[in-house]
Coordinates of C-alpha atoms in Angstrom, one line a residue:
Chain A
M12 CA 7.6 39.0 -10.3
S13 CA 10.0 38.4 -13.2
K14 CA 9.0 35.9 -16.0
K15 CA 11.8 33.5 -15.0
S16 CA 10.7 33.3 -11.4
K17 CA 7.1 32.8 -12.5
V18 CA 8.2 29.9 -14.6
E19 CA 10.4 28.6 -11.8
K20 CA 7.4 28.9 -9.4
S21 CA 5.1 27.0 -11.7
S22 CA 7.8 24.3 -12.2
N23 CA 8.2 24.0 -8.5
Q24 CA 4.5 23.7 -8.1
T25 CA 4.4 20.9 -10.7
V26 CA 7.1 19.0 -9.0
M27 CA 5.4 19.4 -5.6
W28 CA 2.1 18.0 -7.0
K29 CA 3.9 15.2 -8.7
Q30 CA 5.5 14.3 -5.4
A31 CA 2.1 14.5 -3.8
A32 CA 0.8 12.2 -6.5
V33 CA 3.4 9.5 -6.1
F34 CA 3.2 9.5 -2.3
G35 CA -0.6 9.6 -2.5
A36 CA -0.4 6.5 -4.7
L37 CA 1.9 4.8 -2.2
W38 CA -0.6 5.6 0.5
G39 CA -3.4 4.3 -1.6
V40 CA -1.5 1.0 -2.1
I41 CA -1.0 0.7 1.7
E42 CA -4.6 1.5 2.4
I43 CA -5.8 -1.2 0.0
T44 CA -3.4 -3.9 1.2
I45 CA -3.4 -3.3 5.0
G46 CA -6.9 -2.1 5.0
S47 CA -8.3 -5.2 3.3
F48 CA -6.3 -7.4 5.7
L49 CA -7.6 -5.6 8.8
H50 CA -11.2 -5.7 7.5
A51 CA -10.9 -9.4 6.8
T52 CA -9.7 -10.1 10.3
R53 CA -12.4 -7.9 11.8
L54 CA -9.7 -6.0 13.8
P55 CA -10.4 -2.3 14.5
S56 CA -8.9 -0.9 11.4
G57 CA -9.5 2.8 12.0
I58 CA -6.7 3.4 14.5
F59 CA -4.2 1.1 12.8
L60 CA -4.8 2.6 9.3
A61 CA -4.5 6.1 10.8
S62 CA -1.2 5.2 12.5
T63 CA 0.1 3.8 9.2
G64 CA -1.0 7.0 7.4
I65 CA 0.7 9.1 10.0
A66 CA 3.9 7.1 9.6
L67 CA 3.9 7.7 5.8
L68 CA 2.9 11.3 6.0
T69 CA 5.5 12.1 8.6
A70 CA 8.2 10.5 6.5
T71 CA 7.0 12.3 3.4
Q72 CA 6.8 15.7 5.1
M73 CA 10.4 15.3 6.4
L74 CA 11.7 14.0 3.1
T75 CA 10.3 16.7 1.0
G76 CA 10.6 19.6 3.5
K77 CA 7.9 21.6 1.9
P78 CA 5.1 23.1 4.0
W79 CA 1.6 21.5 3.6
M80 CA 3.1 18.6 1.6
A81 CA 1.4 16.1 3.9
F82 CA -2.0 17.8 3.3
R83 CA -1.4 17.7 -0.5
V84 CA -0.6 14.0 -0.3
A85 CA -3.8 13.5 1.8
L86 CA -5.8 15.4 -0.8
V87 CA -4.5 13.2 -3.6
C88 CA -5.1 10.0 -1.6
A89 CA -8.6 11.1 -0.7
G90 CA -9.3 11.9 -4.4
V91 CA -8.0 8.6 -5.5
R92 CA -10.2 6.8 -3.0
A93 CA -13.2 8.7 -4.5
L94 CA -12.3 7.2 -7.9
T95 CA -12.8 3.6 -6.6
P96 CA -15.8 1.7 -7.6
H97 CA -17.4 2.2 -4.2
G98 CA -17.5 5.9 -5.0
L99 CA -17.3 8.6 -2.4
M100 CA -17.0 7.4 1.1
L101 CA -17.0 10.6 3.1
G102 CA -15.9 9.1 6.4
P103 CA -12.6 7.7 5.3
M104 CA -12.0 10.7 3.1
A105 CA -12.5 13.1 6.0
S106 CA -10.2 10.9 8.1
I107 CA -7.5 11.0 5.4
L108 CA -7.7 14.8 5.1
L109 CA -7.5 15.3 8.9
Q110 CA -4.4 13.2 9.0
G111 CA -2.8 15.4 6.4
L112 CA -3.8 18.5 8.2
F113 CA -2.4 17.2 11.6
V114 CA 1.0 16.3 10.1
S115 CA 1.3 19.5 8.2
A116 CA 0.4 21.6 11.2
A117 CA 2.8 19.6 13.5
W118 CA 5.6 19.9 11.0
I119 CA 5.2 23.7 10.9
L120 CA 5.5 23.7 14.7
F121 CA 8.2 21.1 15.3
R122 CA 9.8 20.6 11.8
N123 CA 11.9 17.4 11.7
S124 CA 11.8 16.8 15.4
I125 CA 10.3 13.6 16.7
L126 CA 7.5 15.7 18.3
T127 CA 6.0 16.1 14.8
G128 CA 5.2 12.4 14.6
I129 CA 4.1 12.2 18.3
A130 CA 1.8 15.1 18.1
A131 CA 0.3 14.2 14.7
G132 CA 0.0 10.5 15.7
T133 CA -1.9 11.3 18.9
A134 CA -4.2 13.8 17.2
A135 CA -4.9 11.5 14.2
T136 CA -5.8 8.3 16.1
I137 CA -7.9 10.1 18.8
S138 CA -9.7 11.9 16.0
T139 CA -10.7 8.7 14.3
Q140 CA -12.4 7.6 17.5
L141 CA -14.0 11.0 18.0
Q142 CA -15.1 11.0 14.4
S143 CA -16.8 7.7 14.8
F144 CA -18.6 9.0 17.9
V145 CA -19.6 12.3 16.3
V146 CA -20.9 10.5 13.2
K147 CA -23.1 8.2 15.4
L148 CA -24.3 11.2 17.4
F149 CA -25.2 13.0 14.2
A150 CA -27.0 9.9 12.8
Y151 CA -28.9 9.0 16.0
G152 CA -29.3 12.4 17.7
V153 CA -28.5 13.7 21.2
E154 CA -30.4 10.8 22.8
L155 CA -27.4 8.6 21.9
L156 CA -25.3 10.7 24.3
E157 CA -27.8 10.1 27.1
I158 CA -27.7 6.3 26.2
Y159 CA -23.9 6.3 26.4
L160 CA -23.9 8.1 29.8
Q161 CA -26.5 5.6 31.1
L162 CA -24.4 2.7 29.9
L163 CA -21.3 4.2 31.5
G164 CA -23.2 4.4 34.8
K165 CA -24.4 0.8 34.5
A166 CA -20.9 -0.4 33.7
E167 CA -19.6 1.4 36.7
S168 CA -22.1 -0.4 39.0
F169 CA -21.6 -3.8 37.2
F170 CA -17.8 -3.6 37.7
R171 CA -18.3 -2.2 41.2
L172 CA -16.5 1.0 40.4
E173 CA -17.1 4.3 42.2
Q174 CA -19.1 7.0 40.4
G175 CA -16.9 8.8 37.9
Q176 CA -14.3 6.0 37.7
G177 CA -15.8 4.9 34.4
W178 CA -14.2 8.0 32.8
I179 CA -10.8 6.7 34.0
V180 CA -11.3 3.6 31.9
I181 CA -12.2 5.8 28.9
I182 CA -9.1 7.8 29.5
F183 CA -7.0 4.6 29.5
Y184 CA -8.7 3.6 26.3
F185 CA -7.8 6.9 24.6
A186 CA -4.3 6.6 26.0
F187 CA -4.0 3.2 24.3
V188 CA -5.4 4.7 21.0
A189 CA -2.9 7.6 21.3
S190 CA 0.0 5.2 21.8
V191 CA -0.8 3.4 18.6
G192 CA -0.7 6.8 16.8
I193 CA 2.5 7.8 18.6
L194 CA 4.1 4.6 17.5
G195 CA 3.2 5.4 13.9
G196 CA 4.6 8.9 14.3
I197 CA 7.8 7.6 15.7
I198 CA 8.2 5.0 12.9
G199 CA 7.5 7.7 10.3
H200 CA 10.1 10.0 11.9
R201 CA 12.6 7.2 11.8
I202 CA 11.9 6.5 8.1
G203 CA 12.2 10.2 7.3
W204 CA 15.4 10.5 9.2
L205 CA 16.9 7.4 7.4
A206 CA 15.8 8.8 4.0
L207 CA 17.4 12.2 4.7
Q208 CA 20.6 10.4 5.7
M209 CA 20.6 8.4 2.5
I210 CA 20.1 11.5 0.4
S211 CA 22.9 13.2 2.3
E212 CA 25.3 10.3 1.6
R213 CA 24.2 10.3 -2.0
S214 CA 25.0 14.0 -2.3
K215 CA 28.4 13.5 -0.7
A216 CA 29.2 10.6 -3.0
G217 CA 28.1 12.6 -6.0
A218 CA 30.3 15.6 -4.9
T219 CA 33.3 13.3 -4.4
S220 CA 33.0 11.6 -7.8
E221 CA 32.9 15.1 -9.4
Chain B
M4 CA -33.0 12.5 -11.8
N5 CA -30.0 14.6 -12.6
N6 CA -27.2 15.0 -10.1
R7 CA -28.1 18.6 -9.1
V8 CA -31.6 17.6 -8.2
K9 CA -30.4 14.6 -6.4
F10 CA -28.0 16.7 -4.4
A11 CA -30.7 19.2 -3.6
V12 CA -33.2 16.6 -2.5
G13 CA -30.5 14.8 -0.4
L14 CA -29.6 18.1 1.3
L15 CA -33.2 19.0 1.9
L16 CA -34.0 15.7 3.5
L17 CA -30.9 16.0 5.7
I18 CA -31.9 19.4 6.9
V19 CA -35.5 18.3 7.6
V20 CA -34.5 15.3 9.6
I21 CA -31.9 17.0 11.8
T22 CA -34.6 19.4 13.0
G23 CA -35.5 16.6 15.4
H24 CA -39.3 17.0 15.2
H25 CA -41.2 13.7 14.8
L26 CA -43.6 14.5 12.0
P27 CA -41.0 16.1 9.6
M28 CA -38.8 13.1 10.3
I29 CA -41.5 10.6 9.3
I30 CA -42.2 12.7 6.1
A31 CA -38.5 12.8 5.3
L32 CA -38.2 9.0 5.8
I33 CA -41.2 8.3 3.5
S34 CA -39.8 10.7 0.9
S35 CA -36.4 9.1 1.1
V36 CA -37.9 5.7 0.5
V37 CA -40.0 6.9 -2.5
V38 CA -37.0 8.8 -4.0
G39 CA -34.8 5.7 -3.5
L40 CA -37.2 3.3 -5.0
T41 CA -37.9 5.6 -8.0
F42 CA -34.5 7.0 -8.8
E43 CA -31.6 5.7 -6.8
R44 CA -31.7 2.1 -5.5
R45 CA -28.2 2.4 -4.1
V46 CA -29.6 4.1 -1.1
F47 CA -30.9 0.7 0.0
R48 CA -27.5 -0.9 -0.2
K49 CA -26.7 -0.5 3.5
I50 CA -30.1 -1.5 4.9
G51 CA -30.1 -4.7 2.9
K52 CA -27.6 -6.2 5.3
P53 CA -28.8 -8.2 8.3
A54 CA -26.2 -6.5 10.6
F55 CA -28.0 -3.2 9.9
W56 CA -31.4 -4.6 11.2
I57 CA -29.8 -6.3 14.2
F58 CA -28.3 -3.0 15.1
T59 CA -31.6 -1.2 14.6
I60 CA -33.4 -3.6 17.0
F61 CA -30.5 -3.3 19.5
V62 CA -30.7 0.5 19.5
T63 CA -34.4 0.4 20.0
L64 CA -34.2 -2.0 22.9
L65 CA -31.3 -0.1 24.4
A66 CA -33.2 3.2 24.2
G67 CA -36.3 1.4 25.6
S68 CA -34.4 0.1 28.6
L69 CA -32.3 3.2 29.4
L70 CA -34.5 6.1 28.4
G71 CA -37.9 7.1 29.8
E72 CA -39.7 6.3 33.0
D73 CA -42.5 3.9 34.0
S74 CA -40.9 0.8 32.7
F75 CA -42.5 -2.6 32.4
K76 CA -40.7 -6.0 32.3
W77 CA -40.2 -7.6 28.9
Y78 CA -38.5 -11.0 29.3
G79 CA -37.0 -9.6 32.5
I80 CA -35.6 -6.5 30.8
P81 CA -37.1 -3.2 32.1
I82 CA -38.5 -1.4 29.1
S83 CA -40.4 1.9 28.9
K84 CA -42.8 3.0 26.2
E85 CA -41.2 6.4 26.0
G86 CA -37.8 4.8 25.5
I87 CA -39.0 2.5 22.7
I88 CA -40.6 5.5 20.9
A89 CA -37.4 7.5 21.3
G90 CA -35.4 4.5 20.0
L91 CA -37.7 4.2 16.9
F92 CA -37.3 7.8 16.1
M93 CA -33.5 7.5 16.5
N94 CA -33.6 4.8 13.9
I95 CA -35.8 6.8 11.6
R96 CA -33.4 9.7 11.9
A97 CA -30.5 7.4 11.1
F98 CA -32.2 5.7 8.1
T99 CA -33.1 9.1 6.6
I100 CA -29.6 10.5 7.2
V101 CA -28.1 7.4 5.5
F102 CA -30.4 7.7 2.6
S103 CA -29.8 11.4 2.1
T104 CA -26.0 11.1 2.4
V105 CA -26.0 8.3 -0.2
L106 CA -28.0 10.6 -2.4
I107 CA -25.6 13.4 -1.9
A108 CA -22.5 11.2 -2.3
T109 CA -23.8 9.6 -5.5
S110 CA -24.6 13.0 -7.0
L111 CA -21.0 14.0 -6.6
S112 CA -19.6 12.1 -9.5
K113 CA -15.9 12.0 -10.4
E114 CA -16.5 14.4 -13.3
R115 CA -18.3 16.9 -11.0
M116 CA -15.4 16.8 -8.5
L117 CA -12.9 17.4 -11.3
R118 CA -15.0 20.3 -12.5
Y119 CA -15.0 21.8 -9.0
T120 CA -11.3 21.5 -8.6
Q121 CA -10.8 23.2 -12.0
K122 CA -13.3 25.9 -11.1
F123 CA -11.4 26.7 -7.9
G124 CA -8.1 26.9 -9.8
L125 CA -6.8 23.5 -8.6
E126 CA -6.0 22.1 -12.0
Q127 CA -2.8 20.6 -10.7
V128 CA -4.9 18.6 -8.2
N129 CA -6.6 16.9 -11.2
Q130 CA -3.3 16.1 -12.8
A131 CA -2.1 14.8 -9.5
Y132 CA -5.1 12.4 -9.2
E133 CA -4.4 11.1 -12.7
S134 CA -0.7 10.8 -12.0
A135 CA -1.4 8.9 -8.8
V136 CA -3.6 6.4 -10.6
D137 CA -0.8 5.9 -13.2
T138 CA 1.8 5.6 -10.5
L139 CA 0.0 2.8 -8.7
P140 CA 1.6 -0.1 -10.7
L141 CA 5.0 1.6 -10.5
V142 CA 4.9 1.5 -6.7
K143 CA 5.3 -2.3 -6.8
D144 CA 8.4 -2.1 -9.1
A145 CA 9.9 0.6 -7.0
W146 CA 9.4 -1.6 -3.9
W147 CA 11.2 -4.5 -5.6
E148 CA 14.1 -2.3 -6.6
A149 CA 14.3 -0.9 -3.1
Q150 CA 14.4 -4.4 -1.6
L151 CA 17.2 -5.4 -3.9
E152 CA 19.2 -2.3 -3.4
E153 CA 18.9 -2.0 0.4
S154 CA 20.2 -4.8 2.6
G155 CA 19.2 -3.3 5.9
S156 CA 16.1 -3.3 8.0
I157 CA 12.5 -2.9 6.7
L158 CA 12.6 0.7 7.7
K159 CA 15.6 1.3 5.5
K160 CA 13.9 -0.4 2.6
I161 CA 10.9 1.8 3.0
A162 CA 13.2 4.9 3.2
R163 CA 14.8 3.7 0.0
L164 CA 11.4 3.2 -1.7
M165 CA 10.4 6.8 -0.7
I166 CA 13.6 8.2 -2.2
K167 CA 12.9 6.3 -5.4
L168 CA 9.4 7.7 -5.6
M169 CA 10.7 11.2 -4.9
D170 CA 13.3 10.8 -7.7
Y171 CA 10.5 9.5 -10.0
A172 CA 8.5 12.6 -9.3
E173 CA 11.5 14.7 -10.2
G174 CA 11.8 13.0 -13.6
E175 CA 13.9 9.9 -13.0
K176 CA 12.6 6.5 -14.2
I177 CA 11.7 3.6 -12.0
R178 CA 13.5 0.7 -13.6
R179 CA 11.8 -2.7 -13.3
V180 CA 13.8 -5.5 -11.8
K181 CA 15.4 -7.2 -14.8
I182 CA 16.0 -10.8 -13.8
F183 CA 14.7 -13.3 -16.3
G184 CA 14.4 -16.9 -15.1
I185 CA 14.6 -20.3 -17.0
T186 CA 13.3 -23.2 -15.0
G187 CA 12.4 -26.8 -15.5
C188 CA 13.2 -30.2 -14.1
Q189 CA 16.6 -31.8 -14.3
G190 CA 17.7 -32.4 -17.9
S191 CA 15.0 -30.2 -19.4
G192 CA 17.5 -28.1 -21.2
K193 CA 18.1 -25.1 -18.9
S194 CA 21.9 -24.9 -19.5
T195 CA 21.4 -25.5 -23.2
S196 CA 18.9 -22.6 -23.4
I197 CA 21.2 -20.3 -21.6
Q198 CA 23.9 -21.1 -24.1
I199 CA 21.5 -20.5 -27.0
I200 CA 20.7 -17.1 -25.5
A201 CA 24.4 -16.3 -25.1
D202 CA 25.0 -17.2 -28.8
K203 CA 22.0 -15.2 -30.0
F204 CA 23.0 -12.0 -28.2
S205 CA 26.7 -12.4 -29.0
N206 CA 25.8 -12.6 -32.7
D207 CA 23.7 -9.4 -32.2
G208 CA 26.8 -7.6 -30.9
M209 CA 25.9 -7.6 -27.3
R210 CA 28.5 -8.1 -24.6
V211 CA 27.6 -11.3 -22.8
G212 CA 29.0 -12.1 -19.3
G213 CA 28.5 -14.8 -16.7
F214 CA 28.9 -18.6 -16.9
Y215 CA 27.1 -21.8 -17.6
Q216 CA 27.3 -25.3 -16.1
N217 CA 28.8 -28.1 -18.0
K218 CA 27.7 -31.5 -16.8
V219 CA 30.2 -34.3 -17.4
A220 CA 28.8 -37.8 -17.5
G221 CA 30.9 -40.2 -15.5
E222 CA 30.9 -44.0 -15.3
N223 CA 27.6 -45.8 -16.2
E224 CA 26.4 -42.7 -17.9
K225 CA 25.7 -41.0 -14.6
T226 CA 26.6 -37.3 -14.1
T227 CA 29.5 -37.0 -11.8
T228 CA 31.0 -33.6 -12.2
F229 CA 29.9 -30.0 -12.8
D230 CA 32.2 -27.4 -14.4
L231 CA 31.5 -23.7 -14.7
I232 CA 32.5 -22.3 -18.0
H233 CA 33.1 -18.5 -18.3
F234 CA 31.3 -17.1 -21.4
S235 CA 33.9 -14.5 -22.3
T236 CA 37.2 -16.3 -21.6
K237 CA 36.0 -19.9 -22.0
K238 CA 37.9 -20.7 -18.8
S239 CA 36.6 -23.6 -16.8
V240 CA 36.5 -24.4 -13.1
R241 CA 35.4 -27.5 -11.3
L242 CA 32.3 -26.7 -9.3
A243 CA 31.3 -30.1 -7.9
E244 CA 32.1 -33.7 -7.9
G245 CA 29.7 -36.5 -7.4
E246 CA 30.3 -38.8 -4.4
G247 CA 27.8 -41.5 -5.2
R248 CA 25.1 -41.8 -2.6
R249 CA 26.6 -39.0 -0.5
G250 CA 25.6 -36.4 -3.2
F251 CA 28.0 -33.8 -4.5
K252 CA 31.1 -32.2 -3.0
F253 CA 31.3 -28.5 -3.9
D254 CA 34.5 -26.6 -4.3
Q255 CA 34.3 -23.3 -2.4
K256 CA 37.1 -21.9 -4.6
A257 CA 34.9 -22.3 -7.6
F258 CA 32.2 -20.0 -6.1
E259 CA 34.9 -17.4 -5.4
I260 CA 36.1 -17.5 -9.0
A261 CA 32.5 -17.4 -10.3
S262 CA 31.9 -14.4 -8.0
E263 CA 34.9 -12.6 -9.5
W264 CA 33.6 -13.4 -13.0
L265 CA 30.2 -11.9 -12.1
T266 CA 31.7 -8.8 -10.6
E267 CA 34.0 -8.1 -13.5
D268 CA 31.5 -9.0 -16.2
A269 CA 28.8 -6.8 -14.5
K270 CA 31.0 -3.7 -15.3
S271 CA 31.5 -4.5 -18.9
S272 CA 28.6 -6.6 -20.1
D273 CA 25.1 -5.8 -21.4
I274 CA 23.7 -9.1 -20.2
L275 CA 24.7 -11.5 -17.4
L276 CA 23.9 -15.2 -17.6
V277 CA 24.0 -17.3 -14.5
D278 CA 23.7 -21.1 -14.5
E279 CA 22.3 -22.4 -12.1
L280 CA 20.7 -21.2 -8.9
G281 CA 19.6 -24.1 -6.7
I282 CA 19.6 -25.5 -3.2
L283 CA 22.6 -23.6 -2.0
E284 CA 21.4 -20.2 -3.4
S285 CA 17.9 -20.8 -1.8
K286 CA 19.7 -20.9 1.5
G287 CA 21.7 -17.7 0.8
K288 CA 24.9 -19.6 -0.1
G289 CA 26.6 -20.5 -3.3
H290 CA 26.3 -17.7 -5.9
A291 CA 23.5 -15.9 -3.9
N292 CA 25.6 -13.2 -2.3
A293 CA 27.7 -12.5 -5.3
L294 CA 24.6 -12.1 -7.5
I295 CA 22.8 -9.8 -5.0
Q296 CA 25.9 -7.6 -4.7
V297 CA 26.1 -7.4 -8.5
I298 CA 22.5 -6.4 -8.7
R299 CA 22.9 -3.7 -6.0
K300 CA 25.9 -2.2 -7.6
N301 CA 24.7 -2.5 -11.2
P302 CA 21.0 -1.8 -11.1
E303 CA 20.8 -1.4 -14.9
I304 CA 22.1 -4.8 -15.8
V305 CA 19.9 -7.5 -17.4
I306 CA 20.3 -10.9 -15.8
V307 CA 19.2 -14.3 -17.1
A308 CA 19.5 -17.1 -14.6
T309 CA 18.5 -20.8 -14.5
F310 CA 16.5 -21.8 -11.5
R311 CA 16.1 -25.3 -10.1
K312 CA 12.4 -26.2 -10.2
D313 CA 12.3 -27.8 -6.8
R314 CA 13.5 -24.5 -5.2
L315 CA 11.7 -22.1 -7.4
K316 CA 9.4 -20.6 -4.9
T317 CA 12.2 -19.7 -2.4
L318 CA 14.6 -18.5 -5.2
A319 CA 11.9 -16.4 -6.8
S320 CA 11.2 -14.8 -3.5
R321 CA 14.9 -14.2 -2.8
F322 CA 15.7 -12.8 -6.3
L323 CA 12.3 -11.2 -6.8
L324 CA 11.7 -13.2 -10.0
S325 CA 8.3 -12.4 -11.6
P326 CA 6.2 -15.1 -13.2
D327 CA 6.0 -12.8 -16.2
H328 CA 9.8 -13.1 -16.6
T329 CA 10.1 -16.8 -16.2
F330 CA 10.3 -19.5 -18.9
D331 CA 9.3 -23.0 -17.8
H332 CA 10.7 -25.8 -20.0
D333 CA 8.3 -28.3 -18.5
K334 CA 5.3 -26.3 -19.6
K335 CA 6.5 -24.7 -22.8
G336 CA 9.0 -27.1 -24.2
Y337 CA 12.0 -25.8 -26.1
L338 CA 13.2 -22.2 -25.6
K339 CA 10.8 -19.9 -27.4
D340 CA 11.6 -16.9 -29.5
S341 CA 9.0 -14.9 -27.6
F342 CA 11.1 -15.2 -24.4
V343 CA 14.3 -14.2 -26.1
D344 CA 12.4 -11.2 -27.6
Q345 CA 11.3 -10.2 -24.1
I346 CA 14.9 -10.1 -23.0
R347 CA 15.9 -8.2 -26.1
A348 CA 13.1 -5.6 -25.5
E349 CA 14.4 -5.1 -22.0
L350 CA 18.0 -4.6 -23.3
E351 CA 16.8 -2.1 -25.9
S352 CA 14.7 -0.2 -23.4
K353 CA 17.9 0.2 -21.3
D354 CA 19.7 1.5 -24.4
I355 CA 17.0 4.1 -25.1
S356 CA 17.1 5.3 -21.5

């Protein structure tokens, strides 16, 4: 590799990490403001924060057009969270990294199509619920799974549902969770598309003035 | 206890407790409590909350009623001894896992994380963390600029913000919104202050644009007319005439002329002075549209405007006026040099960039 291209490569890396830094900071600001509000109102913050994160990451990925940019942004945001006075909070950090991973992977598959937002949004919000379940299972052991199944059975008999219909309710719940993520993905795609249009107009205006 | 030992102890406790055998779990719990009491009180942070204990009792009772056989009735709830024991050990497992993960998390200090990222060749990640923290206050400025520059939907404003941040990452500066405000009750000297500012900056060789209001006292020493006086040409236009109890009648032509002054002056002036933003501007009328258009097309220009005190909140929100950039005559008296210096510093920073 020639010296010039090494320098160029290093310079591109620097710009990419700087971009990751600024968008990671933006995400941090959003997490702090919206997150505090949701916690204060005792609303389920996990899926809404995940949806917001997906919106931002989808827009960022589309705007920068560089592979794994969303994961870089997530890495920075997770790192910034670790620097807060609360210290390391592994749960939220894992969630943030997963969101970055999902958006990066979806963009590699679908590029700037709306399917990127839809796929990543679905995966991210469902994973927050599964993460919560997995963490509880890890903390309390496999007996918890037995408790959940027993509760499901009791709920079926209480609501006079047939055996097995309780799972349908769970599926509906996850469908609702996925829809929140899909909404975030669609909004992120729209923002990314608008930003790309603005950049295109700016380039045309710049070319015209020259 | 140093961080390495803490990490190792936390990991060991975690491994022991997830084996699932009862005796090791009890030993692990006792060890966690001893280590916590001796070296790391933060492990008790979560269990100090009442919600934690309520949940513990709930899990125990739930396990007691759902798990095991040979149940007996306890206040009408079928409970089994096996279930209660299973519930207690579930809680012991959870306590110990909480303790050990807190030990592990507190052992991973910021410095340690940075060392790991350097060790794995991710130095730029460290720089990105530092940059992100430095960028946090700029996000607010960028958002203000985006709101001023973009008139469309919230999604367009967010898109504009993201472009600004991307440009910043590529080396462009994020300019702070440069509107300075002078406020105070009627007759406090807002128009006088703005003329003083115009004189000071003219004497410094700056190009001053915009206009000020001249109040002409009518019969019985009551104000009956307002004229707008253009700073650069000294031309005057009648803005409003008093109609006694009916208030004032505004001349729409005057706003159009003022708008032309602002648009022309924005192209050639270093500083734009606007006197005054009041009830009409708080409703998006009067000088509001002209000023917002000027700001959108000339993002570099410095603006000093007088704001009516009784509409300050709405106007500050509409024109994104920061309390740090506002001079209140009612609180601070006559115009202070420190405020003028603040404006001068902003003009000089524009020159440097």
